[in-house]
Amino acid sequence: MASSTLISDTEQWKELKAHVADIKKTHLRDLLRDDARSQSMTVEFDGILLDYSRQQATLETVGKLFKLAEAASLKQKIGRMYNGEHINSTENRSVLHVALRASRDAVIQSDGKNVVPDVWKVLDKIKEFSERVRSGSWVGATGKQLKDVVAIGIGGSFLGPLFVHTALQTDPEASESSRGRQLRFLANVDPIDVARNITGLNPETTLVVVVSKTFTTAETMLNARTLREWISSALGPSAVAKHMVAVSTNLTLVEKFGIDPNNAFAFWDWVGGRYSVCSAVGVLPLSLQYGFPVIEKFLKGASSIDQHVHSEPFERNIPVLLGLLSVWNVSFLGYPARAILPYSQALEKLAPHIQQVSMESNGKGVSIDGVPLPFEAGEIDFGEPGTNGQHSFYQLIHQGRVIPCDFIGVVKSQQPVYLKGEVVSNHDELMSNFFAQPDALAYGKTPEQLQKENVPPHLVAHKTFTGNRPSVSLLLPSLNAYNIGQLLAIYEHRVAVQGFIWNINSFDQWGVELGKSLATQVRKQLNASHTKKEPIQGFNFSTTTMLTRYLQASADIPADPPTHLPQI
């Protein structure tokens, strides 16, 4: 397919559009009777089992999706990404998060240079620094060991590392290696987030990691100045160099801020924020908490999926299959949302992270060439761990809108519990729901079944489940650092596959710029109104009314207030 051609203009797309009518005549109750179909829709890699037999799809559908992938030059586009070509064309950049977890001897080029040695130079620096902090050879300004870390960053500098941190907290190996240590993430510019993050912490034992590529991100730098003041007011300005480090490429601003440039950890333009967990953005704070050896296993897990995506035929390629099925659900069956349902509390921050990875990547309205899309692209992602979600939004999933679901289960619990006399263990109870819910969605319950159960006639309609609601099931052998890396990479590549099929740029994010630009105008107005009592100008009636109310209600705040930090 030529780059400028819309994928929806191809014969393969049109064939799938026509095929929808055939699928609408089927029901998962009937499709699941075909054991050969179900068997062919089960794929295994490195202990991970994917079952997509509960998708509203036949083997013919899958074949047509593979032909669509061929029409979209999917294999070539994956190759171009791994070869370091500037596939992020609007920013003229390579897209090489796969290089962040490549083995030391790998060769991955960007602009004619192998970037892997640079990656490992930073990883070695993180290993050395984190070991010094954890061992107590690097101490704070008063000689006390730094046992508490606050990582300041927003968006991709926060959601991904928080997901991995939350998943590792209850892993036995990671838990043991983090004993006596704390890791917190400060993202929101809301002062309440500052208050929550410094409550209970002692500046003498706290190390702050400021994550900002340019060292100019408004929210991050205001939070960084706030914590710099918190440290300085307690320990003196000279303490900043001992208690603050940076993940940034702007060494000039890092030094100007008061951080020793030697304590700045680099990452590169070819690392997008939402794909940066495996860079210093995530690896530094996570290594400070858990030790580099644990995080290296996480990187190796992600790398295993990178290799799988690059080399495995599409028929057995887990992220490619998931990406193609998402395109089928969104653009052909008309299901705009996806529920991410991990049956593990350790994965409670997976959905918030994938919301950004997916929605910031594929929430686009034009092709990579700037042509408006005549079809829907992108997914609305949300989710909660099971069984919590069952008592929240599953009602809608079962009897309201059709929302394709990702069920994620784990064979071995991180923290198993067994009670003498119970019918099953706590983890078995959890997994009973993991296995039951996809079938409940697929099969539903008919009025005839309800009548046989003597359900009163006036309740039959209310208790009927139409079924035929698609899902995939992903079963992990365990949830250690390696598996967490695999899960992350599966979703990263799945999102990229979708974007490659839709022929959009999944690696820019111009949609976040306009709001930030308008916020700058409001910031200037608030400053002028607070300090010079200038009237509100240049805004529409609605915004002017809201700003007026806000300024009137905060009129008791001095124009130039003294420094005041949260008091909890």
PDB file of C-alpha atoms in Angstrom, residues 120-394:
ATOM      1  CA  TRP A 120      24.030   0.528  28.374  1.00  0.00           C
ATOM      2  CA  LYS A 121      26.262   3.427  29.388  1.00  0.00           C
ATOM      3  CA  VAL A 122      23.232   4.957  31.124  1.00  0.00           C
ATOM      4  CA  LEU A 123      22.104   1.587  32.547  1.00  0.00           C
ATOM      5  CA  ASP A 124      25.591   0.998  33.986  1.00  0.00           C
ATOM      6  CA  LYS A 125      25.526   4.486  35.501  1.00  0.00           C
ATOM      7  CA  ILE A 126      22.096   3.777  37.052  1.00  0.00           C
ATOM      8  CA  LYS A 127      23.346   0.472  38.440  1.00  0.00           C
ATOM      9  CA  GLU A 128      26.414   2.096  39.997  1.00  0.00           C
ATOM     10  CA  PHE A 129      24.487   5.069  41.423  1.00  0.00           C
ATOM     11  CA  SER A 130      21.557   3.024  42.769  1.00  0.00           C
ATOM     12  CA  GLU A 131      23.950   0.598  44.465  1.00  0.00           C
ATOM     13  CA  ARG A 132      25.780   3.504  46.127  1.00  0.00           C
ATOM     14  CA  VAL A 133      22.517   4.954  47.439  1.00  0.00           C
ATOM     15  CA  ARG A 134      21.129   1.597  48.567  1.00  0.00           C
ATOM     16  CA  SER A 135      24.366   0.547  50.288  1.00  0.00           C
ATOM     17  CA  GLY A 136      24.693   3.841  52.130  1.00  0.00           C
ATOM     18  CA  SER A 137      27.930   4.946  50.473  1.00  0.00           C
ATOM     19  CA  TRP A 138      26.011   7.917  49.008  1.00  0.00           C
ATOM     20  CA  VAL A 139      24.361   9.760  51.903  1.00  0.00           C
ATOM     21  CA  GLY A 140      22.430  12.967  52.391  1.00  0.00           C
ATOM     22  CA  ALA A 141      23.717  16.343  53.553  1.00  0.00           C
ATOM     23  CA  THR A 142      23.600  15.361  57.230  1.00  0.00           C
ATOM     24  CA  GLY A 143      25.216  11.949  56.702  1.00  0.00           C
ATOM     25  CA  LYS A 144      22.003   9.946  56.924  1.00  0.00           C
ATOM     26  CA  GLN A 145      21.197   7.157  54.456  1.00  0.00           C
ATOM     27  CA  LEU A 146      18.706   8.062  51.707  1.00  0.00           C
ATOM     28  CA  LYS A 147      15.941   5.481  52.071  1.00  0.00           C
ATOM     29  CA  ASP A 148      13.035   7.433  50.598  1.00  0.00           C
ATOM     30  CA  VAL A 149      12.720   8.433  46.927  1.00  0.00           C
ATOM     31  CA  VAL A 150      10.231  10.858  45.391  1.00  0.00           C
ATOM     32  CA  ALA A 151      10.134  10.737  41.583  1.00  0.00           C
ATOM     33  CA  ILE A 152       8.722  13.919  40.039  1.00  0.00           C
ATOM     34  CA  GLY A 153       7.301  13.591  36.533  1.00  0.00           C
ATOM     35  CA  ILE A 154       4.000  13.559  34.698  1.00  0.00           C
ATOM     36  CA  GLY A 155       2.372  11.547  31.909  1.00  0.00           C
ATOM     37  CA  GLY A 156       4.789   8.948  30.600  1.00  0.00           C
ATOM     38  CA  SER A 157       7.295   9.974  33.249  1.00  0.00           C
ATOM     39  CA  PHE A 158       4.845   8.780  35.906  1.00  0.00           C
ATOM     40  CA  LEU A 159       2.169   6.331  34.754  1.00  0.00           C
ATOM     41  CA  GLY A 160       4.507   3.629  33.440  1.00  0.00           C
ATOM     42  CA  PRO A 161       6.949   3.632  36.370  1.00  0.00           C
ATOM     43  CA  LEU A 162       3.999   3.682  38.799  1.00  0.00           C
ATOM     44  CA  PHE A 163       2.462   0.641  37.068  1.00  0.00           C
ATOM     45  CA  VAL A 164       5.727  -1.324  37.366  1.00  0.00           C
ATOM     46  CA  HIS A 165       6.299  -0.201  40.963  1.00  0.00           C
ATOM     47  CA  THR A 166       2.783  -1.217  42.008  1.00  0.00           C
ATOM     48  CA  ALA A 167       3.148  -4.589  40.289  1.00  0.00           C
ATOM     49  CA  LEU A 168       6.508  -5.293  41.947  1.00  0.00           C
ATOM     50  CA  GLN A 169       5.573  -4.271  45.496  1.00  0.00           C
ATOM     51  CA  THR A 170       4.153  -7.681  46.383  1.00  0.00           C
ATOM     52  CA  ASP A 171       6.582  -9.816  44.350  1.00  0.00           C
ATOM     53  CA  PRO A 172       8.585 -11.782  46.955  1.00  0.00           C
ATOM     54  CA  GLU A 173      12.020 -11.039  45.470  1.00  0.00           C
ATOM     55  CA  ALA A 174      11.276  -7.355  44.848  1.00  0.00           C
ATOM     56  CA  SER A 175       9.606  -6.965  48.238  1.00  0.00           C
ATOM     57  CA  GLU A 176      12.625  -8.393  50.031  1.00  0.00           C
ATOM     58  CA  SER A 177      15.058  -6.170  48.140  1.00  0.00           C
ATOM     59  CA  SER A 178      13.019  -3.036  48.915  1.00  0.00           C
ATOM     60  CA  ARG A 179      12.698  -3.661  52.657  1.00  0.00           C
ATOM     61  CA  GLY A 180      12.989  -0.400  54.595  1.00  0.00           C
ATOM     62  CA  ARG A 181      12.708   1.759  51.485  1.00  0.00           C
ATOM     63  CA  GLN A 182       9.902   3.932  50.046  1.00  0.00           C
ATOM     64  CA  LEU A 183       9.213   5.111  46.491  1.00  0.00           C
ATOM     65  CA  ARG A 184       6.613   7.772  45.818  1.00  0.00           C
ATOM     66  CA  PHE A 185       5.548   9.527  42.606  1.00  0.00           C
ATOM     67  CA  LEU A 186       4.673  13.220  42.476  1.00  0.00           C
ATOM     68  CA  ALA A 187       2.881  14.032  39.225  1.00  0.00           C
ATOM     69  CA  ASN A 188      -0.033  16.418  39.636  1.00  0.00           C
ATOM     70  CA  VAL A 189       0.692  20.117  40.024  1.00  0.00           C
ATOM     71  CA  ASP A 190      -2.188  20.154  42.532  1.00  0.00           C
ATOM     72  CA  PRO A 191      -0.580  21.062  45.904  1.00  0.00           C
ATOM     73  CA  ILE A 192      -2.538  18.210  47.466  1.00  0.00           C
ATOM     74  CA  ASP A 193      -0.288  15.784  45.571  1.00  0.00           C
ATOM     75  CA  VAL A 194       2.748  17.539  47.050  1.00  0.00           C
ATOM     76  CA  ALA A 195       1.241  17.290  50.530  1.00  0.00           C
ATOM     77  CA  ARG A 196       0.516  13.593  50.172  1.00  0.00           C
ATOM     78  CA  ASN A 197       3.998  12.849  48.861  1.00  0.00           C
ATOM     79  CA  ILE A 198       6.029  14.626  51.548  1.00  0.00           C
ATOM     80  CA  THR A 199       3.814  13.678  54.474  1.00  0.00           C
ATOM     81  CA  GLY A 200       5.767  11.422  56.798  1.00  0.00           C
ATOM     82  CA  LEU A 201       9.048  11.953  54.951  1.00  0.00           C
ATOM     83  CA  ASN A 202      12.198  13.471  56.416  1.00  0.00           C
ATOM     84  CA  PRO A 203      14.207  15.692  54.027  1.00  0.00           C
ATOM     85  CA  GLU A 204      17.379  14.249  55.574  1.00  0.00           C
ATOM     86  CA  THR A 205      16.584  10.761  54.238  1.00  0.00           C
ATOM     87  CA  THR A 206      14.843  11.728  50.988  1.00  0.00           C
ATOM     88  CA  LEU A 207      16.254  11.668  47.454  1.00  0.00           C
ATOM     89  CA  VAL A 208      14.243  13.468  44.754  1.00  0.00           C
ATOM     90  CA  VAL A 209      14.423  12.357  41.102  1.00  0.00           C
ATOM     91  CA  VAL A 210      13.258  15.083  38.702  1.00  0.00           C
ATOM     92  CA  VAL A 211      12.174  13.608  35.346  1.00  0.00           C
ATOM     93  CA  SER A 212      11.874  16.076  32.470  1.00  0.00           C
ATOM     94  CA  LYS A 213      13.615  15.643  29.120  1.00  0.00           C
ATOM     95  CA  THR A 214      13.834  19.393  28.478  1.00  0.00           C
ATOM     96  CA  PHE A 215      13.708  20.444  32.143  1.00  0.00           C
ATOM     97  CA  THR A 216      10.952  22.874  31.147  1.00  0.00           C
ATOM     98  CA  THR A 217       7.711  20.862  31.695  1.00  0.00           C
ATOM     99  CA  ALA A 218       5.558  23.371  33.598  1.00  0.00           C
ATOM    100  CA  GLU A 219       3.938  21.039  36.158  1.00  0.00           C
ATOM    101  CA  THR A 220       7.080  19.001  36.771  1.00  0.00           C
ATOM    102  CA  MET A 221       9.354  22.002  37.250  1.00  0.00           C
ATOM    103  CA  LEU A 222       6.937  23.745  39.638  1.00  0.00           C
ATOM    104  CA  ASN A 223       6.793  20.558  41.705  1.00  0.00           C
ATOM    105  CA  ALA A 224      10.602  20.298  41.518  1.00  0.00           C
ATOM    106  CA  ARG A 225      11.009  23.879  42.772  1.00  0.00           C
ATOM    107  CA  THR A 226       8.548  23.081  45.558  1.00  0.00           C
ATOM    108  CA  LEU A 227      10.535  20.075  46.751  1.00  0.00           C
ATOM    109  CA  ARG A 228      13.783  22.001  46.344  1.00  0.00           C
ATOM    110  CA  GLU A 229      12.331  24.564  48.736  1.00  0.00           C
ATOM    111  CA  TRP A 230      11.244  21.773  51.100  1.00  0.00           C
ATOM    112  CA  ILE A 231      14.818  20.432  51.191  1.00  0.00           C
ATOM    113  CA  SER A 232      16.513  23.850  51.298  1.00  0.00           C
ATOM    114  CA  SER A 233      14.349  25.203  54.095  1.00  0.00           C
ATOM    115  CA  ALA A 234      15.215  22.198  56.250  1.00  0.00           C
ATOM    116  CA  LEU A 235      18.836  21.523  55.287  1.00  0.00           C
ATOM    117  CA  GLY A 236      20.107  24.638  53.517  1.00  0.00           C
ATOM    118  CA  PRO A 237      20.532  25.383  49.770  1.00  0.00           C
ATOM    119  CA  SER A 238      23.779  23.420  49.488  1.00  0.00           C
ATOM    120  CA  ALA A 239      21.884  20.209  50.357  1.00  0.00           C
ATOM    121  CA  VAL A 240      20.124  20.204  46.970  1.00  0.00           C
ATOM    122  CA  ALA A 241      23.111  18.633  45.202  1.00  0.00           C
ATOM    123  CA  LYS A 242      23.026  15.703  47.631  1.00  0.00           C
ATOM    124  CA  HIS A 243      19.251  15.229  47.660  1.00  0.00           C
ATOM    125  CA  MET A 244      18.175  15.857  44.052  1.00  0.00           C
ATOM    126  CA  VAL A 245      19.126  14.140  40.782  1.00  0.00           C
ATOM    127  CA  ALA A 246      17.708  14.473  37.282  1.00  0.00           C
ATOM    128  CA  VAL A 247      16.589  12.423  34.306  1.00  0.00           C
ATOM    129  CA  SER A 248      17.073  14.942  31.526  1.00  0.00           C
ATOM    130  CA  THR A 249      19.057  15.862  28.435  1.00  0.00           C
ATOM    131  CA  ASN A 250      19.254  19.598  29.244  1.00  0.00           C
ATOM    132  CA  LEU A 251      22.396  19.673  31.391  1.00  0.00           C
ATOM    133  CA  THR A 252      22.539  23.476  31.335  1.00  0.00           C
ATOM    134  CA  LEU A 253      19.147  23.871  33.039  1.00  0.00           C
ATOM    135  CA  VAL A 254      19.894  20.924  35.356  1.00  0.00           C
ATOM    136  CA  GLU A 255      23.001  22.710  36.647  1.00  0.00           C
ATOM    137  CA  LYS A 256      21.231  26.052  36.847  1.00  0.00           C
ATOM    138  CA  PHE A 257      18.563  24.383  39.000  1.00  0.00           C
ATOM    139  CA  GLY A 258      21.226  23.309  41.508  1.00  0.00           C
ATOM    140  CA  ILE A 259      21.648  19.659  40.523  1.00  0.00           C
ATOM    141  CA  ASP A 260      25.137  18.368  39.711  1.00  0.00           C
ATOM    142  CA  PRO A 261      25.155  17.545  35.947  1.00  0.00           C
ATOM    143  CA  ASN A 262      27.123  14.391  36.837  1.00  0.00           C
ATOM    144  CA  ASN A 263      23.938  13.254  38.555  1.00  0.00           C
ATOM    145  CA  ALA A 264      21.819  13.669  35.424  1.00  0.00           C
ATOM    146  CA  PHE A 265      20.771  10.513  33.605  1.00  0.00           C
ATOM    147  CA  ALA A 266      20.167  10.802  29.876  1.00  0.00           C
ATOM    148  CA  PHE A 267      17.499   9.574  27.515  1.00  0.00           C
ATOM    149  CA  TRP A 268      16.949  10.354  23.870  1.00  0.00           C
ATOM    150  CA  ASP A 269      14.597  11.938  21.344  1.00  0.00           C
ATOM    151  CA  TRP A 270      13.787   8.504  19.957  1.00  0.00           C
ATOM    152  CA  VAL A 271      12.143   7.595  23.297  1.00  0.00           C
ATOM    153  CA  GLY A 272       8.539   8.758  23.465  1.00  0.00           C
ATOM    154  CA  GLY A 273       7.314   9.668  26.949  1.00  0.00           C
ATOM    155  CA  ARG A 274       4.653   6.971  27.124  1.00  0.00           C
ATOM    156  CA  TYR A 275       7.202   4.400  25.905  1.00  0.00           C
ATOM    157  CA  SER A 276       9.930   5.515  28.336  1.00  0.00           C
ATOM    158  CA  VAL A 277       9.454   3.137  31.290  1.00  0.00           C
ATOM    159  CA  CYS A 278      12.513   1.130  30.231  1.00  0.00           C
ATOM    160  CA  SER A 279      14.712   4.254  30.036  1.00  0.00           C
ATOM    161  CA  ALA A 280      16.204   6.112  32.994  1.00  0.00           C
ATOM    162  CA  VAL A 281      12.698   7.573  33.468  1.00  0.00           C
ATOM    163  CA  GLY A 282      11.562   4.293  35.045  1.00  0.00           C
ATOM    164  CA  VAL A 283      14.773   2.330  35.581  1.00  0.00           C
ATOM    165  CA  LEU A 284      16.402   4.910  37.894  1.00  0.00           C
ATOM    166  CA  PRO A 285      13.630   5.273  40.517  1.00  0.00           C
ATOM    167  CA  LEU A 286      12.734   1.573  40.273  1.00  0.00           C
ATOM    168  CA  SER A 287      16.395   0.526  40.719  1.00  0.00           C
ATOM    169  CA  LEU A 288      16.716   2.804  43.731  1.00  0.00           C
ATOM    170  CA  GLN A 289      13.723   1.014  45.264  1.00  0.00           C
ATOM    171  CA  TYR A 290      14.282  -2.603  44.201  1.00  0.00           C
ATOM    172  CA  GLY A 291      17.917  -2.818  43.109  1.00  0.00           C
ATOM    173  CA  PHE A 292      19.169  -2.967  39.541  1.00  0.00           C
ATOM    174  CA  PRO A 293      19.238  -6.815  39.323  1.00  0.00           C
ATOM    175  CA  VAL A 294      15.440  -6.967  39.772  1.00  0.00           C
ATOM    176  CA  ILE A 295      14.827  -4.242  37.193  1.00  0.00           C
ATOM    177  CA  GLU A 296      17.214  -5.889  34.742  1.00  0.00           C
ATOM    178  CA  LYS A 297      14.898  -8.930  34.805  1.00  0.00           C
ATOM    179  CA  PHE A 298      12.004  -6.593  33.973  1.00  0.00           C
ATOM    180  CA  LEU A 299      13.982  -5.287  30.975  1.00  0.00           C
ATOM    181  CA  LYS A 300      14.735  -8.836  29.831  1.00  0.00           C
ATOM    182  CA  GLY A 301      11.030  -9.700  29.945  1.00  0.00           C
ATOM    183  CA  ALA A 302      10.204  -6.739  27.710  1.00  0.00           C
ATOM    184  CA  SER A 303      13.062  -7.694  25.374  1.00  0.00           C
ATOM    185  CA  SER A 304      11.679 -11.226  25.000  1.00  0.00           C
ATOM    186  CA  ILE A 305       8.454  -9.793  23.568  1.00  0.00           C
ATOM    187  CA  ASP A 306      10.423  -7.385  21.344  1.00  0.00           C
ATOM    188  CA  GLN A 307      12.141 -10.386  19.763  1.00  0.00           C
ATOM    189  CA  HIS A 308       8.857 -12.312  19.548  1.00  0.00           C
ATOM    190  CA  VAL A 309       7.139  -9.447  17.676  1.00  0.00           C
ATOM    191  CA  HIS A 310      10.036  -9.005  15.280  1.00  0.00           C
ATOM    192  CA  SER A 311      10.567 -12.652  14.352  1.00  0.00           C
ATOM    193  CA  GLU A 312       7.388 -14.673  14.976  1.00  0.00           C
ATOM    194  CA  PRO A 313       4.949 -15.305  12.091  1.00  0.00           C
ATOM    195  CA  PHE A 314       1.776 -13.276  12.498  1.00  0.00           C
ATOM    196  CA  GLU A 315      -0.309 -16.439  13.078  1.00  0.00           C
ATOM    197  CA  ARG A 316       1.560 -17.003  16.370  1.00  0.00           C
ATOM    198  CA  ASN A 317       2.492 -13.397  17.185  1.00  0.00           C
ATOM    199  CA  ILE A 318       0.630 -12.326  20.338  1.00  0.00           C
ATOM    200  CA  PRO A 319       0.831  -8.498  20.012  1.00  0.00           C
ATOM    201  CA  VAL A 320       0.088  -8.647  16.275  1.00  0.00           C
ATOM    202  CA  LEU A 321      -2.995 -10.832  16.843  1.00  0.00           C
ATOM    203  CA  LEU A 322      -4.221  -8.558  19.629  1.00  0.00           C
ATOM    204  CA  GLY A 323      -3.653  -5.458  17.511  1.00  0.00           C
ATOM    205  CA  LEU A 324      -5.489  -6.883  14.496  1.00  0.00           C
ATOM    206  CA  LEU A 325      -8.429  -7.977  16.642  1.00  0.00           C
ATOM    207  CA  SER A 326      -8.650  -4.494  18.164  1.00  0.00           C
ATOM    208  CA  VAL A 327      -8.787  -2.986  14.669  1.00  0.00           C
ATOM    209  CA  TRP A 328     -11.568  -5.486  13.824  1.00  0.00           C
ATOM    210  CA  ASN A 329     -13.548  -4.538  16.932  1.00  0.00           C
ATOM    211  CA  VAL A 330     -13.121  -0.763  16.575  1.00  0.00           C
ATOM    212  CA  SER A 331     -13.239  -0.088  12.854  1.00  0.00           C
ATOM    213  CA  PHE A 332     -15.470  -2.902  11.610  1.00  0.00           C
ATOM    214  CA  LEU A 333     -17.745  -4.060  14.434  1.00  0.00           C
ATOM    215  CA  GLY A 334     -18.073  -0.522  15.796  1.00  0.00           C
ATOM    216  CA  TYR A 335     -17.022  -1.136  19.402  1.00  0.00           C
ATOM    217  CA  PRO A 336     -15.136   2.001  20.479  1.00  0.00           C
ATOM    218  CA  ALA A 337     -14.064   0.924  23.975  1.00  0.00           C
ATOM    219  CA  ARG A 338     -11.953  -1.789  25.561  1.00  0.00           C
ATOM    220  CA  ALA A 339     -11.952  -2.955  29.182  1.00  0.00           C
ATOM    221  CA  ILE A 340      -8.631  -4.060  30.665  1.00  0.00           C
ATOM    222  CA  LEU A 341      -9.435  -6.514  33.448  1.00  0.00           C
ATOM    223  CA  PRO A 342      -6.417  -7.970  35.265  1.00  0.00           C
ATOM    224  CA  TYR A 343      -7.304 -10.596  37.851  1.00  0.00           C
ATOM    225  CA  SER A 344      -4.426  -9.471  40.047  1.00  0.00           C
ATOM    226  CA  GLN A 345      -4.475  -6.535  42.440  1.00  0.00           C
ATOM    227  CA  ALA A 346      -0.771  -6.056  41.690  1.00  0.00           C
ATOM    228  CA  LEU A 347      -1.828  -4.897  38.207  1.00  0.00           C
ATOM    229  CA  GLU A 348      -4.169  -2.172  39.467  1.00  0.00           C
ATOM    230  CA  LYS A 349      -2.155   0.534  37.681  1.00  0.00           C
ATOM    231  CA  LEU A 350      -1.984  -1.305  34.345  1.00  0.00           C
ATOM    232  CA  ALA A 351      -5.166   0.218  32.902  1.00  0.00           C
ATOM    233  CA  PRO A 352      -4.230   3.847  33.738  1.00  0.00           C
ATOM    234  CA  HIS A 353      -0.870   3.353  32.029  1.00  0.00           C
ATOM    235  CA  ILE A 354      -2.350   1.671  28.948  1.00  0.00           C
ATOM    236  CA  GLN A 355      -4.909   4.473  28.742  1.00  0.00           C
ATOM    237  CA  GLN A 356      -2.036   6.798  27.920  1.00  0.00           C
ATOM    238  CA  VAL A 357      -0.069   4.341  25.769  1.00  0.00           C
ATOM    239  CA  SER A 358      -3.146   3.600  23.674  1.00  0.00           C
ATOM    240  CA  MET A 359      -5.203   6.778  23.673  1.00  0.00           C
ATOM    241  CA  GLU A 360      -2.321   9.227  23.295  1.00  0.00           C
ATOM    242  CA  SER A 361      -0.792   7.051  20.561  1.00  0.00           C
ATOM    243  CA  ASN A 362      -3.858   6.210  18.497  1.00  0.00           C
ATOM    244  CA  GLY A 363      -6.279   8.995  19.344  1.00  0.00           C
ATOM    245  CA  LYS A 364      -5.790  10.527  15.903  1.00  0.00           C
ATOM    246  CA  GLY A 365      -8.194  11.835  13.279  1.00  0.00           C
ATOM    247  CA  VAL A 366      -5.834  11.983  10.292  1.00  0.00           C
ATOM    248  CA  SER A 367      -3.525   9.536   8.543  1.00  0.00           C
ATOM    249  CA  ILE A 368       0.251   9.831   8.811  1.00  0.00           C
ATOM    250  CA  ASP A 369       0.040  11.970   5.647  1.00  0.00           C
ATOM    251  CA  GLY A 370      -2.505  14.348   7.185  1.00  0.00           C
ATOM    252  CA  VAL A 371      -5.555  12.974   5.357  1.00  0.00           C
ATOM    253  CA  PRO A 372      -8.765  12.958   7.496  1.00  0.00           C
ATOM    254  CA  LEU A 373      -9.755   9.407   8.393  1.00  0.00           C
ATOM    255  CA  PRO A 374     -13.168   8.297   7.076  1.00  0.00           C
ATOM    256  CA  PHE A 375     -13.295   5.592   9.781  1.00  0.00           C
ATOM    257  CA  GLU A 376     -12.975   5.393  13.549  1.00  0.00           C
ATOM    258  CA  ALA A 377      -9.490   4.812  14.991  1.00  0.00           C
ATOM    259  CA  GLY A 378      -8.276   4.591  18.575  1.00  0.00           C
ATOM    260  CA  GLU A 379      -9.907   2.942  21.564  1.00  0.00           C
ATOM    261  CA  ILE A 380     -11.391   4.221  24.804  1.00  0.00           C
ATOM    262  CA  ASP A 381      -9.491   2.257  27.439  1.00  0.00           C
ATOM    263  CA  PHE A 382     -10.543   1.730  31.027  1.00  0.00           C
ATOM    264  CA  GLY A 383     -10.384  -1.018  33.595  1.00  0.00           C
ATOM    265  CA  GLU A 384     -10.087  -2.284  37.145  1.00  0.00           C
ATOM    266  CA  PRO A 385      -8.709  -5.435  38.707  1.00  0.00           C
ATOM    267  CA  GLY A 386     -11.121  -8.328  39.059  1.00  0.00           C
ATOM    268  CA  THR A 387     -13.114  -8.992  41.111  1.00  0.00           C
ATOM    269  CA  ASN A 388     -13.491  -5.306  42.054  1.00  0.00           C
ATOM    270  CA  GLY A 389     -14.677  -4.402  38.571  1.00  0.00           C
ATOM    271  CA  GLN A 390     -17.385  -7.059  38.736  1.00  0.00           C
ATOM    272  CA  HIS A 391     -19.020  -5.058  41.511  1.00  0.00           C
ATOM    273  CA  SER A 392     -18.591  -1.805  39.595  1.00  0.00           C
ATOM    274  CA  PHE A 393     -19.111  -1.710  35.807  1.00  0.00           C
ATOM    275  CA  TYR A 394     -19.622  -5.337  34.714  1.00  0.00           C
TER     276      TYR A 394
END
